[in-house]
Short mmCIF file of C-alpha atoms in Angstrom, two decimals:
data_model
loop_
_atom_site.label_atom_id
_atom_site.label_comp_id
_atom_site.label_asym_id
_atom_site.label_seq_id
_atom_site.Cartn_x
_atom_site.Cartn_y
_atom_site.Cartn_z
CA MET A 621 148.27 -31.30 98.93
CA LYS A 622 145.56 -30.37 96.46
CA ILE A 623 143.21 -27.56 97.38
CA SER A 624 139.86 -28.18 95.74
CA LYS A 625 137.36 -26.78 98.28
CA ILE A 626 137.81 -23.59 100.30
CA LEU A 627 135.53 -22.49 103.15
CA LEU A 628 135.34 -18.69 103.27
CA PRO A 629 133.54 -17.19 106.29
CA VAL A 630 132.44 -13.61 105.55
CA ASP A 631 130.84 -10.90 107.69
CA GLY A 632 131.33 -7.71 105.71
CA SER A 633 134.25 -6.43 107.81
CA SER A 634 137.47 -5.17 106.24
CA TYR A 635 139.20 -8.32 107.57
CA SER A 636 136.62 -10.45 105.81
CA ASP A 637 136.98 -8.44 102.59
CA ASN A 638 140.73 -9.13 102.58
CA ALA A 639 140.06 -12.83 103.18
CA VAL A 640 137.83 -12.83 100.08
CA ASP A 641 140.72 -11.39 98.06
CA TYR A 642 143.12 -14.08 99.33
CA ALA A 643 140.59 -16.84 98.63
CA ILE A 644 140.14 -15.53 95.08
CA TYR A 645 143.90 -15.57 94.58
CA LEU A 646 144.25 -19.13 95.91
CA ALA A 647 141.25 -20.42 93.95
CA GLY A 648 142.67 -18.82 90.82
CA LEU A 649 145.91 -20.75 91.32
CA SER A 650 144.34 -24.06 92.29
CA GLY A 651 140.96 -24.07 90.55
CA ALA A 652 139.30 -24.58 93.94
CA HIS A 653 135.57 -24.15 94.54
CA ILE A 654 134.76 -21.61 97.27
CA THR A 655 131.88 -21.84 99.71
CA ALA A 656 131.26 -18.40 101.19
CA VAL A 657 129.33 -18.61 104.44
CA CYS A 658 127.83 -15.89 106.61
CA CYS A 659 126.57 -16.74 110.08
CA TYR A 660 123.95 -14.70 111.84
CA GLU A 661 122.70 -15.15 115.37
CA TRP A 662 119.63 -13.93 117.20
CA VAL A 663 120.36 -13.49 120.88
CA GLY A 664 117.00 -13.65 122.61
CA GLY A 665 116.07 -12.99 126.18
CA LEU A 666 114.42 -9.60 125.74
CA PRO A 667 111.10 -10.07 127.56
CA GLU A 668 109.75 -6.62 126.65
CA ILE A 669 109.78 -7.31 122.90
CA ASN A 670 106.74 -8.90 121.25
CA ASP A 671 106.96 -11.70 118.71
CA SER A 672 106.39 -9.54 115.64
CA VAL A 673 109.32 -7.29 116.56
CA VAL A 674 111.49 -10.36 117.20
CA ASP A 675 110.54 -11.72 113.77
CA GLN A 676 111.42 -8.37 112.17
CA LEU A 677 114.81 -8.33 113.91
CA LYS A 678 115.55 -11.92 112.86
CA ASN A 679 114.60 -11.05 109.29
CA LYS A 680 116.97 -8.05 109.35
CA LEU A 681 119.80 -10.33 110.48
CA LEU A 682 119.07 -12.73 107.62
CA LEU A 683 118.86 -9.88 105.09
CA HIS A 684 122.20 -8.53 106.31
CA ALA A 685 123.80 -11.98 105.95
CA GLU A 686 122.39 -12.30 102.43
CA SER A 687 123.70 -8.83 101.54
CA VAL A 688 127.19 -9.73 102.77
CA LEU A 689 127.07 -12.97 100.77
CA GLU A 690 125.83 -11.17 97.67
CA LYS A 691 128.81 -8.81 97.81
CA ALA A 692 131.26 -11.71 98.20
CA ALA A 693 129.53 -13.71 95.44
CA GLN A 694 129.76 -10.77 93.05
CA LYS A 695 133.50 -10.46 93.68
CA LEU A 696 133.95 -14.21 93.17
CA ALA A 697 131.90 -14.18 89.97
CA ASP A 698 133.79 -11.16 88.64
CA ASN A 699 136.97 -13.24 88.98
CA ASP A 700 135.43 -16.36 87.38
CA ILE A 701 135.71 -18.39 90.60
CA SER A 702 133.47 -21.43 91.06
CA HIS A 703 131.48 -20.72 94.22
CA GLU A 704 128.35 -21.10 96.28
CA THR A 705 126.98 -19.15 99.25
CA ARG A 706 125.35 -20.24 102.49
CA SER A 707 123.71 -18.24 105.24
CA VAL A 708 123.71 -20.11 108.53
CA SER A 709 121.70 -19.27 111.64
CA GLY A 710 123.65 -19.74 114.86
CA ALA A 711 126.70 -18.65 116.81
CA PRO A 712 129.45 -18.02 114.23
CA GLY A 713 132.21 -19.85 116.12
CA THR A 714 130.07 -22.94 116.64
CA MET A 715 128.59 -22.98 113.14
CA LEU A 716 131.97 -22.51 111.43
CA SER A 717 133.57 -25.16 113.63
CA ASN A 718 130.81 -27.59 112.68
CA LEU A 719 131.31 -26.85 108.98
CA ALA A 720 135.08 -27.26 109.33
CA LYS A 721 134.66 -30.58 111.16
CA SER A 722 132.61 -31.93 108.26
CA LYS A 723 135.94 -32.62 106.49
CA GLU A 724 134.38 -31.25 103.33
CA TYR A 725 136.97 -28.47 102.94
CA ASP A 726 140.70 -28.53 102.23
CA LEU A 727 141.36 -25.00 103.49
CA ILE A 728 139.63 -22.27 105.47
CA VAL A 729 140.43 -18.67 104.58
CA MET A 730 139.15 -16.17 107.14
CA GLY A 731 139.80 -12.73 108.54
CA SER A 732 141.71 -12.41 111.79
CA HIS A 733 138.86 -10.39 113.30
CA GLY A 734 135.30 -9.56 112.37
CA HIS A 735 132.35 -7.47 113.42
CA SER A 736 131.60 -9.60 116.46
CA ASP A 737 135.02 -9.50 118.05
CA ILE A 738 136.30 -7.49 120.98
CA SER A 739 139.00 -5.08 119.88
CA GLY A 740 142.41 -5.62 121.38
CA LEU A 741 142.39 -9.41 121.21
CA PHE A 742 145.26 -11.07 119.38
CA LEU A 743 142.80 -13.05 117.29
CA GLY A 744 139.07 -12.61 117.08
CA SER A 745 136.92 -14.93 119.17
CA VAL A 746 135.37 -16.67 116.14
CA THR A 747 138.78 -17.19 114.52
CA HIS A 748 140.13 -18.52 117.81
CA LYS A 749 137.26 -21.00 118.16
CA VAL A 750 137.71 -22.28 114.60
CA LEU A 751 141.48 -22.66 115.07
CA ASN A 752 140.94 -24.76 118.18
CA THR A 753 138.40 -27.16 116.67
CA ILE A 754 139.40 -27.91 113.09
CA TYR A 755 141.46 -30.48 111.26
CA CYS A 756 142.40 -28.63 108.04
CA PRO A 757 144.76 -25.71 107.39
CA VAL A 758 143.47 -22.22 108.14
CA LEU A 759 144.78 -19.08 106.47
CA VAL A 760 144.14 -16.17 108.82
CA VAL A 761 144.15 -12.88 106.92
CA PRO A 762 144.85 -9.53 108.65
CA GLU A 763 142.94 -6.33 107.90
CA SER A 764 145.56 -5.01 105.51
CA GLY A 765 147.01 -7.81 103.47
#
C-alpha cells in the first residue's frame, strides 16, 4: 500500500503535537503530502449574548484554529514536508468523518485524545467517531510517543 496523502487533525494538545511528529516521520519515509486540519465549533444557544459578542467569539475560535495550524505548518515546513492546512467550522467528529469518507486520504494520523475530550475515556470522543466512520487506516498516537 502506497501512502501518498495523510490527513492530520490538529488541536494544539500534546496528543496532537505527537501526532504531528508521527505524520512527519511517515511522510519523510513515504513522500506523502499532509493535510493538517483544525476544526472549530461555535455552540450557540446563549440568549443573553448579543450578535456582536457572538461574532467576536466566533472570530476568536477561528483565530485559535489558524494559530494551531500555523504551528503545525511551521513544523512540517521545517522538515521539508509537502503540506497544506485547512480550518473547518463544525463539530470535529463530524467534520473529520466527512473528510475521511471523501476517500481522498490514504492514512489518518491523529492523537488519541484532544482538548475537547472527557478525561478518563479510553479514546477521545472525536477519535472514536472517526474510527467508527472511516474506510482508511488510522494511526492513533498517544500523548507520549
